[in-house]
PDB file of C-alpha atoms in Angstrom:
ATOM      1  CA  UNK A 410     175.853  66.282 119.523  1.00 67.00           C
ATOM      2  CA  UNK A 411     178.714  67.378 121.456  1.00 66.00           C
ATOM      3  CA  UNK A 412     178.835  70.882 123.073  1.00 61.00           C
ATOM      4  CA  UNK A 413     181.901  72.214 121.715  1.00 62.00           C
ATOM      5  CA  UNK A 414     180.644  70.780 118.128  1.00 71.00           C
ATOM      6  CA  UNK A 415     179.450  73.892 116.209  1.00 79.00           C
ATOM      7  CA  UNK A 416     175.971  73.123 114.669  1.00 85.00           C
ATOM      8  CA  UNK A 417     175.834  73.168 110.345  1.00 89.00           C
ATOM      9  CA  UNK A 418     172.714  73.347 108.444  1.00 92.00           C
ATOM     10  CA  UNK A 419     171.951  71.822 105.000  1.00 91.00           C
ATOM     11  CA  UNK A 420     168.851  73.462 104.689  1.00 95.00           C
ATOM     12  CA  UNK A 421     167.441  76.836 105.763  1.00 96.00           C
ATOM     13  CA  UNK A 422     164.340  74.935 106.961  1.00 97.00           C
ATOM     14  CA  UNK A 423     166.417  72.710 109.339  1.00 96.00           C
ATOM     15  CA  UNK A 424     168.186  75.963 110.949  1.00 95.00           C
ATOM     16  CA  UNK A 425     164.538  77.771 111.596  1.00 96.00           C
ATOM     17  CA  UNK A 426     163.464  74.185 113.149  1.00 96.00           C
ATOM     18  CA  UNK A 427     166.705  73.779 115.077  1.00 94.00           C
ATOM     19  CA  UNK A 428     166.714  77.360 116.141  1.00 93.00           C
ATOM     20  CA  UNK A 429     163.063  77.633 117.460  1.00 94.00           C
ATOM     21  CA  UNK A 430     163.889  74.556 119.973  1.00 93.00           C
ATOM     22  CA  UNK A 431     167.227  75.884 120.455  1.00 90.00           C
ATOM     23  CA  UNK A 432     165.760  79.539 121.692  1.00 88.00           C
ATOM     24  CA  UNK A 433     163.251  77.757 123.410  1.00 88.00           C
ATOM     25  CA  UNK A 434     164.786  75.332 125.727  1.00 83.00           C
ATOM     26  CA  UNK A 435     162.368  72.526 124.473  1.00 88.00           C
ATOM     27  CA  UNK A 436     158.622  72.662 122.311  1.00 92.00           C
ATOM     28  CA  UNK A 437     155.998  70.379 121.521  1.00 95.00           C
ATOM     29  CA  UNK A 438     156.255  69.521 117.961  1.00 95.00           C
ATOM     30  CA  UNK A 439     153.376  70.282 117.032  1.00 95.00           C
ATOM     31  CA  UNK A 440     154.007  74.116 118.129  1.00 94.00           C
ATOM     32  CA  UNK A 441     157.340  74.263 116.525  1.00 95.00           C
ATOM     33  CA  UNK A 442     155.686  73.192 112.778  1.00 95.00           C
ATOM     34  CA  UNK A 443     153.009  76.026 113.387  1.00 95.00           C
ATOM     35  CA  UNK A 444     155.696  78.405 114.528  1.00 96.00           C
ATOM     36  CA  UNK A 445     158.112  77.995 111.799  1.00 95.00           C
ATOM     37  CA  UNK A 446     155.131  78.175 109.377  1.00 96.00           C
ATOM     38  CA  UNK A 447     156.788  75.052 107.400  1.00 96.00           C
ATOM     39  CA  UNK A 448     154.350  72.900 105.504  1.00 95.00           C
ATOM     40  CA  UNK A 449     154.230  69.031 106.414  1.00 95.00           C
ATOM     41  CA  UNK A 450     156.438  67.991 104.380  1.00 96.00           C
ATOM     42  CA  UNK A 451     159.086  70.870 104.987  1.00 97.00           C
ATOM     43  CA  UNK A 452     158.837  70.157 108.501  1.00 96.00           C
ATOM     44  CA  UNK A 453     159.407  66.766 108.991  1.00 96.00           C
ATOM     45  CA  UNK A 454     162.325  66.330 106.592  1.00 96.00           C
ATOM     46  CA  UNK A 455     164.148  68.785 108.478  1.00 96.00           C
ATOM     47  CA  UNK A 456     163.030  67.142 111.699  1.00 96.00           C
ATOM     48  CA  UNK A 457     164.636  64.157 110.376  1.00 95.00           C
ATOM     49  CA  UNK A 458     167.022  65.776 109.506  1.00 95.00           C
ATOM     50  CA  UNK A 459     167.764  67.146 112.678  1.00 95.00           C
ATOM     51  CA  UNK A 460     167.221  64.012 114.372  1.00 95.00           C
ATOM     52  CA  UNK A 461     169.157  62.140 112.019  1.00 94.00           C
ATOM     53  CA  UNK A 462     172.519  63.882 113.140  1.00 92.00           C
ATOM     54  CA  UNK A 463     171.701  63.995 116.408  1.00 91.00           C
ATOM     55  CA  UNK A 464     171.195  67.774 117.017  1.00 92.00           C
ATOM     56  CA  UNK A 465     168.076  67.500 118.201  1.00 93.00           C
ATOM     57  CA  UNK A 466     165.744  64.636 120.267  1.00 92.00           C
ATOM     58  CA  UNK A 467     162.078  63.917 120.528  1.00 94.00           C
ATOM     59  CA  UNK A 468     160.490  62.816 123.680  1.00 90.00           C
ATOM     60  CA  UNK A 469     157.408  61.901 122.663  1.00 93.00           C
ATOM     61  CA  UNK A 470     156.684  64.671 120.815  1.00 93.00           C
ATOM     62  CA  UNK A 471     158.522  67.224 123.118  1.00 94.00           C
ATOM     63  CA  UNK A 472     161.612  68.300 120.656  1.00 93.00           C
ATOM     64  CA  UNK A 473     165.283  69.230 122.732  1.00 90.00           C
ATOM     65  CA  UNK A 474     168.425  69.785 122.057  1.00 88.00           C
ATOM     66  CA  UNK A 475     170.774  66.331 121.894  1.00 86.00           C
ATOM     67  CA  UNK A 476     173.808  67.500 124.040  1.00 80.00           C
ATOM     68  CA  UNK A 477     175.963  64.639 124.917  1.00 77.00           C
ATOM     69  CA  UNK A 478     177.381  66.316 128.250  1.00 81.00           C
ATOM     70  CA  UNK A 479     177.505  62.909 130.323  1.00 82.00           C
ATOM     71  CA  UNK A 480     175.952  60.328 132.722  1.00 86.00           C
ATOM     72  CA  UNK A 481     174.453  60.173 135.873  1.00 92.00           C
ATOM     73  CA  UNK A 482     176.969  59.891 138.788  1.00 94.00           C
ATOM     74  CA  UNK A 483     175.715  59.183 142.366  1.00 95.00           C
ATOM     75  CA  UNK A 484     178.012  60.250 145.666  1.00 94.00           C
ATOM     76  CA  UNK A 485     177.972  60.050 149.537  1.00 92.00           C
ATOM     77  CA  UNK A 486     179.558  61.598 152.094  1.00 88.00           C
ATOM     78  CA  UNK A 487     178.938  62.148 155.379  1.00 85.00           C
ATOM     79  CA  UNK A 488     175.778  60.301 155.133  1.00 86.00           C
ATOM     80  CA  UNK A 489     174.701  62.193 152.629  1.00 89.00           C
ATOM     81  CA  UNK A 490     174.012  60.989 149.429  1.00 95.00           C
ATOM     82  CA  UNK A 491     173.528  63.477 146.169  1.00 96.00           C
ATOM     83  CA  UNK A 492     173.767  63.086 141.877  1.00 97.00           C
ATOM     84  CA  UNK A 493     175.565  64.818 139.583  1.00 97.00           C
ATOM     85  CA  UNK A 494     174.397  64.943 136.723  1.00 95.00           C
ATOM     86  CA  UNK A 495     173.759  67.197 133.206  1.00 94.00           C
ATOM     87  CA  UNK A 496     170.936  69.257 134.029  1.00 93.00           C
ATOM     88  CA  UNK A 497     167.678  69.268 132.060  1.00 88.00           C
ATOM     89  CA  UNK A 498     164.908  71.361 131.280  1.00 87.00           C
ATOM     90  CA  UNK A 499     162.923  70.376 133.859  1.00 90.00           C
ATOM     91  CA  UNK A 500     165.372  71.823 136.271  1.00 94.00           C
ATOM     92  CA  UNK A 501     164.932  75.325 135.459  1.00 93.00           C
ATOM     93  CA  UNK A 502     163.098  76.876 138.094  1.00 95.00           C
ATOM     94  CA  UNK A 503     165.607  74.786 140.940  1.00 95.00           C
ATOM     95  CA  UNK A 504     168.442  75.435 139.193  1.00 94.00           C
ATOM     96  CA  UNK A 505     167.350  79.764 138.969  1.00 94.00           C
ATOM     97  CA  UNK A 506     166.953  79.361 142.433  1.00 93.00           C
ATOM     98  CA  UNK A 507     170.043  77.298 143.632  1.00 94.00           C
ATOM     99  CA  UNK A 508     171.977  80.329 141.645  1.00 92.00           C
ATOM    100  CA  UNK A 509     169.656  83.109 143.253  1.00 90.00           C
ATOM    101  CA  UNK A 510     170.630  81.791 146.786  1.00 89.00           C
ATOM    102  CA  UNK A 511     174.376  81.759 146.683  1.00 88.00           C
ATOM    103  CA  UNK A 512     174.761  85.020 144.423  1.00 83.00           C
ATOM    104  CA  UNK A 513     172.754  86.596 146.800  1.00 78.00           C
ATOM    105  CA  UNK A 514     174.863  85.369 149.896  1.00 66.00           C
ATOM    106  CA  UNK A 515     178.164  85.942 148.638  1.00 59.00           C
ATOM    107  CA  UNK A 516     178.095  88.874 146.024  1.00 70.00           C
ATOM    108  CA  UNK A 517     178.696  86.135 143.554  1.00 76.00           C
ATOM    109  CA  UNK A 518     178.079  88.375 140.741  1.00 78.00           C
ATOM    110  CA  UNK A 519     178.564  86.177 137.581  1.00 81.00           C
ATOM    111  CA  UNK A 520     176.561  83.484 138.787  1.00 82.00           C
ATOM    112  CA  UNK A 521     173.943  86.421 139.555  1.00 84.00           C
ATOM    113  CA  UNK A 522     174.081  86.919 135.997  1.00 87.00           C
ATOM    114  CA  UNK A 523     173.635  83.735 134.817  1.00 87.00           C
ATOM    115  CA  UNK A 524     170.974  83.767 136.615  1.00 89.00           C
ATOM    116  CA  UNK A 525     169.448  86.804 135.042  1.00 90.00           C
ATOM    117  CA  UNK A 526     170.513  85.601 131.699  1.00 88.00           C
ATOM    118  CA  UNK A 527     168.660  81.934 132.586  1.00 89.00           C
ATOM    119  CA  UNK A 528     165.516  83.944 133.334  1.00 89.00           C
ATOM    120  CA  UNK A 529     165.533  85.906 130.185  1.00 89.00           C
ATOM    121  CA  UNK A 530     165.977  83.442 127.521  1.00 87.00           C
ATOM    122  CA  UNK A 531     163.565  80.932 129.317  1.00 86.00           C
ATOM    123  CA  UNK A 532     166.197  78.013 128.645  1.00 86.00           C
ATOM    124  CA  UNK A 533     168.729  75.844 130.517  1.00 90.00           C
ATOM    125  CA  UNK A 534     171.248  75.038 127.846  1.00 87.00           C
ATOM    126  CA  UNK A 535     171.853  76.727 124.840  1.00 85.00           C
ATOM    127  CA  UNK A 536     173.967  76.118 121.737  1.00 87.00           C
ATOM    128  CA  UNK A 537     174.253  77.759 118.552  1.00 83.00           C
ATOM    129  CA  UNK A 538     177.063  79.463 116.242  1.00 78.00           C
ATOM    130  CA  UNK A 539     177.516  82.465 118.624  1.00 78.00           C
ATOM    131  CA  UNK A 540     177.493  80.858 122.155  1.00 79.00           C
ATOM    132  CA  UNK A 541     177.266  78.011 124.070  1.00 87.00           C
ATOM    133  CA  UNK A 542     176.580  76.372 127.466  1.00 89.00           C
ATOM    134  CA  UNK A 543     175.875  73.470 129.492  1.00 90.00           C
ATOM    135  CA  UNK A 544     174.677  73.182 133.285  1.00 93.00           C
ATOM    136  CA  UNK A 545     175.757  70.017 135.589  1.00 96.00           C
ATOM    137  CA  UNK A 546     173.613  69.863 138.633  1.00 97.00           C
ATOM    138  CA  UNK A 547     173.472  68.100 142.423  1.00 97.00           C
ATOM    139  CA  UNK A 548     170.659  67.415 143.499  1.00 97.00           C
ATOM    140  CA  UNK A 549     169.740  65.932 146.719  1.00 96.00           C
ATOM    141  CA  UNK A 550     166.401  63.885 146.973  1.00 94.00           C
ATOM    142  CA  UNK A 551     165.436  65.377 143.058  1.00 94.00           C
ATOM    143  CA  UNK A 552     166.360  69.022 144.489  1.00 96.00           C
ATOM    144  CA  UNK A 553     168.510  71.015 142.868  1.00 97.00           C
ATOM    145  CA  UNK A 554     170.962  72.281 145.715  1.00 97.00           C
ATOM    146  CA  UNK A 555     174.159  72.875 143.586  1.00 96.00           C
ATOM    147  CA  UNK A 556     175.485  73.268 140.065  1.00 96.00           C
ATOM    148  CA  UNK A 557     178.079  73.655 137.837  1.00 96.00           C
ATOM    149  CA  UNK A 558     178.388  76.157 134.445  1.00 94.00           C
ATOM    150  CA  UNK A 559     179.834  76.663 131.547  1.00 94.00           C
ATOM    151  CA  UNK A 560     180.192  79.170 129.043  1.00 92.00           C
ATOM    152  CA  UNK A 561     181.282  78.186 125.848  1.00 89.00           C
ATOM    153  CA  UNK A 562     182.273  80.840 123.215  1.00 82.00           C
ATOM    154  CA  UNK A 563     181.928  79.568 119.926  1.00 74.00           C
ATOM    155  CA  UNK A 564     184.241  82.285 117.831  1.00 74.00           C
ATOM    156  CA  UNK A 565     187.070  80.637 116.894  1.00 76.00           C
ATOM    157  CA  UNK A 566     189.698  82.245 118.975  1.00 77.00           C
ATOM    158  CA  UNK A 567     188.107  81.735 122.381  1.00 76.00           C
ATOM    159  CA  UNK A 568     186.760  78.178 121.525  1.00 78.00           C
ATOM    160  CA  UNK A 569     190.043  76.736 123.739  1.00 89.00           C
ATOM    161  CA  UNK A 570     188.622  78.757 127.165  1.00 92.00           C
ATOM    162  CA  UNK A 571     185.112  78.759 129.017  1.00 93.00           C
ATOM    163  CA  UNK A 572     184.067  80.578 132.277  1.00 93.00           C
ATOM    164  CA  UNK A 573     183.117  78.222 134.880  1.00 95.00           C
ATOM    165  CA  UNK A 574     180.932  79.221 137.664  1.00 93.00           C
ATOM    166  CA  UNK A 575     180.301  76.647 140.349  1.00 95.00           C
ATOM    167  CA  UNK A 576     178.145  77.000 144.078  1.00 94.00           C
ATOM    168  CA  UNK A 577     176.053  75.166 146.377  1.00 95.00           C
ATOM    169  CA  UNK A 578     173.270  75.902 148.723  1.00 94.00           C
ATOM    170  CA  UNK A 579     174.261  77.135 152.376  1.00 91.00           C
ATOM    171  CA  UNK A 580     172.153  73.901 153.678  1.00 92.00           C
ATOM    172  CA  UNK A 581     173.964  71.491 151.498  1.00 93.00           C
ATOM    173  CA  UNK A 582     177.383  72.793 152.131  1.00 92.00           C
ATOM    174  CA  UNK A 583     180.319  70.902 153.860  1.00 90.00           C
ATOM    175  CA  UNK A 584     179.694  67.471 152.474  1.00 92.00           C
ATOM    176  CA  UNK A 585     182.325  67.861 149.177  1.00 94.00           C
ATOM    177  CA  UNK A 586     179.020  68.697 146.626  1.00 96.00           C
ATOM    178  CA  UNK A 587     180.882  71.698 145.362  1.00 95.00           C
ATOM    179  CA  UNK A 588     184.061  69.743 145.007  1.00 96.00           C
ATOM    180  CA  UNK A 589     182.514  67.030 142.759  1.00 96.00           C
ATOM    181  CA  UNK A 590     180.486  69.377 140.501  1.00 96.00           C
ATOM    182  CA  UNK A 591     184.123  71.349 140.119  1.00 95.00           C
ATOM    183  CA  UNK A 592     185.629  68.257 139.167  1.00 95.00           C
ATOM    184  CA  UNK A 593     182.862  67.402 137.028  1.00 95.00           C
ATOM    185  CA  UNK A 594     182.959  70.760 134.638  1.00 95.00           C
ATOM    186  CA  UNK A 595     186.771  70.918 134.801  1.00 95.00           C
ATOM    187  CA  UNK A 596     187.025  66.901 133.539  1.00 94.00           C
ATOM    188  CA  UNK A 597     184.157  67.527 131.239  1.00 92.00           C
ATOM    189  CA  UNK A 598     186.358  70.739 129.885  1.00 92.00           C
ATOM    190  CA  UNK A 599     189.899  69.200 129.758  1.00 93.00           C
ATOM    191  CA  UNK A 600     188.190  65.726 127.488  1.00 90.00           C
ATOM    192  CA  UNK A 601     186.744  68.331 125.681  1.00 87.00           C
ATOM    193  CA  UNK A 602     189.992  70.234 124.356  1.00 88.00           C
ATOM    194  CA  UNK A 603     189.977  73.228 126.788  1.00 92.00           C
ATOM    195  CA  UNK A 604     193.051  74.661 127.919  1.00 94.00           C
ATOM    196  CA  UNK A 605     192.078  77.369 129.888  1.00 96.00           C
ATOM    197  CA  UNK A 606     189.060  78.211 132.114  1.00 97.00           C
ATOM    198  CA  UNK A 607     187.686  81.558 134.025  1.00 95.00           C
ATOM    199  CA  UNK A 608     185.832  82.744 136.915  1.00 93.00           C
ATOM    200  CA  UNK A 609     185.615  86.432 138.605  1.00 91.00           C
ATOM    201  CA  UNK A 610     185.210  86.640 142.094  1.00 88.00           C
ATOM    202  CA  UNK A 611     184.472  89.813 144.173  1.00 88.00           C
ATOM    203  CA  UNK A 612     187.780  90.477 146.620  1.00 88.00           C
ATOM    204  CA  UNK A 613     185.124  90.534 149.385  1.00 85.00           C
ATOM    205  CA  UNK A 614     184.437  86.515 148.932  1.00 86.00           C
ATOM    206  CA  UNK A 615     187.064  84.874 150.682  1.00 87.00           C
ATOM    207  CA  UNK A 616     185.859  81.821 150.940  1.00 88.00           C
ATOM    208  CA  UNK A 617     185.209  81.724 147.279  1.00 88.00           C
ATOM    209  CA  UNK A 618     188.568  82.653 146.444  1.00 91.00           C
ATOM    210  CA  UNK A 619     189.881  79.755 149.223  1.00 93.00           C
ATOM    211  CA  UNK A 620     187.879  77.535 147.624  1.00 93.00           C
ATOM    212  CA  UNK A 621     189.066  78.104 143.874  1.00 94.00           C
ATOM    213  CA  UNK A 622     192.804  78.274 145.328  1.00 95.00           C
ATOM    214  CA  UNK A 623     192.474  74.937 147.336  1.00 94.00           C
ATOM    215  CA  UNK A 624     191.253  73.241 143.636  1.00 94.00           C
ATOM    216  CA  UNK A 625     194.499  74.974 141.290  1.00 95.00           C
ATOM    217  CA  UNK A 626     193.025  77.955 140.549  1.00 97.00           C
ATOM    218  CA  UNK A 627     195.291  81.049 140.164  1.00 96.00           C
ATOM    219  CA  UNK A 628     194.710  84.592 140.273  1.00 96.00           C
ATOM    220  CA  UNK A 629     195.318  85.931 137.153  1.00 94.00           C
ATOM    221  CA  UNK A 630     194.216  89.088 137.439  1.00 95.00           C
ATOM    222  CA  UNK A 631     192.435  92.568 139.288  1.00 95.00           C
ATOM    223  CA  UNK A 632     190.211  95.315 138.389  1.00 93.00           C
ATOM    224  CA  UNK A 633     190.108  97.896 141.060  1.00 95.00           C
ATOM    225  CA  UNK A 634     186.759  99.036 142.136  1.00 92.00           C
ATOM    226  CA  UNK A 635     184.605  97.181 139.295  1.00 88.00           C
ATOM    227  CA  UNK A 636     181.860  96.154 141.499  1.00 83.00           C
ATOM    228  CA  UNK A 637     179.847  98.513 143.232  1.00 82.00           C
ATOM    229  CA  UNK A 638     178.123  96.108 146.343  1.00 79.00           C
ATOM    230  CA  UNK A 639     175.995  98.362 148.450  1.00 78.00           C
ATOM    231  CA  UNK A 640     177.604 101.318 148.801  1.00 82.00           C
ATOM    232  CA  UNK A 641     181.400  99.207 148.583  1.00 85.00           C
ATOM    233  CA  UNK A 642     183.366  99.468 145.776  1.00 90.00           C
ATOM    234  CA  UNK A 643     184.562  96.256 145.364  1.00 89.00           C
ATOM    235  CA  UNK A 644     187.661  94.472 143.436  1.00 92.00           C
ATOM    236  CA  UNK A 645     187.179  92.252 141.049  1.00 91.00           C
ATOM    237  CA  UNK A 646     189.692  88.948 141.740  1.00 94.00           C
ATOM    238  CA  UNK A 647     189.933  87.395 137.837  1.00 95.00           C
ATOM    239  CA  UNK A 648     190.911  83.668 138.786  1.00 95.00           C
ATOM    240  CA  UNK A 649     191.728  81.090 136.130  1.00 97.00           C
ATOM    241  CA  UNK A 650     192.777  77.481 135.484  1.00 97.00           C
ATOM    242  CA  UNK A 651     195.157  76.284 133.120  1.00 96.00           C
ATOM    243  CA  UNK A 652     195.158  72.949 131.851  1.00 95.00           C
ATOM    244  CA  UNK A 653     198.732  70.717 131.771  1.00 85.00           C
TER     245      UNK A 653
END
């Protein structure tokens, strides 16, 4: 299933499988039959269902959403060799903490709140009729050290933009990880049929804003004094990227 692709039910027993797993990141499926309190029979034709159109995949029992977001790419540079990639469930915890370190650093307040949002929902990607997102993640040696988001409104008249958040590790910096996992979401967005993408930056994060201007970003926008860091008011610097 693709991420952009709004999900469609034929039953209402396939929507209360499919939004169980969806809510919960990933579930044995044996817990998702007794949670849905579908009999047998119920259950597995709308598992079939499910995994018939590709909304859903079982790993051995473990049920997931079936986002098609992309392969596996390895890179190098400066002797350094990392993978970008979709990120998975397993990544949670690294990628709550790759987001923890640079928000925390840099007064990168959306990512801070993805971060917050990651840690309430208990779930990497999500996708249903109301929102949607997908994580792509470096990781260096299997850690997660960087990453790259985005959030996908589904209502019909934002479906065409997304706010992007991107960031790296301070110990992984320097070596162009941030510049491939930029590339990544904003190739990933443009195949996709995006023509316009977001991300807020506090005026206070120059290099953040550098970094966004040196890859065609634009400032589109500023809200005086929306962010309150320490005891700062702060600007808020609304960049975007439009597609040709």
């Amino acid at each position: 299933m693709e991420a952009f692709e709004r999900p469609t039910f034929e039953t209402s027993a396939a929507r209360t499988v499919y939004q169980y797993v969806e809510r919960h990141g990933t579930a044995a499926r044996h817990r998702a039959r007794t949670a849905t309190e579908l009999d047998s029979e119920t259950f597995d034709e709308a598992l079939e269902h499910l995994l018939s159109k590709g909304y859903l995949k079982d790993d051995g029992g473990t049920l997931a959403l079936a986002l098609d977001v992309g392969s596996v790419e390895t890179h190098q540079n400066d002797g350094v060799s990392y993978v970008i990639r979709p990120a998975q469930p397993d990544d949670f915890e690294g990628l709550v903490e790759a987001i923890r370190d640079v928000s925390a650093e840099s007064t990168y307040v959306v990512a801070e709140s993805v971060a917050e949002q990651l840690l309430y929902e208990d779930a990497v990607t999500r996708h249903n009729t109301v929102q949607s997102r997908v994580f792509f993640v470096a990781t260096v040696d299997d850690e997660v050290v960087g990453w790259c988001h985005l959030d996908l409104p589904q209502l019909d008249k934002l479906r065409e933009t997304a706010q992007l958040t991107v960031g790296v590790v301070e110990d992984h910096r320097d070596h162009g990880i941030g510049s491939q996992l930029m590339k990544r979401g904003m190739e990933w967005a443009r195949a996709n049929g995006y023509r316009k993408l977001y991300n807020s930056v506090p005026a206070v994060s120059e290099n953040a804003l550098s970094f966004l201007e040196a890859h065609g970003w634009h400032t589109e926008g500023i809200r005086r004094n929306h962010y309150t860091v320490g005891d700062e008011e702060v600007d808020e610097v609304m960049m975007a990227y439009t597609f040709d």
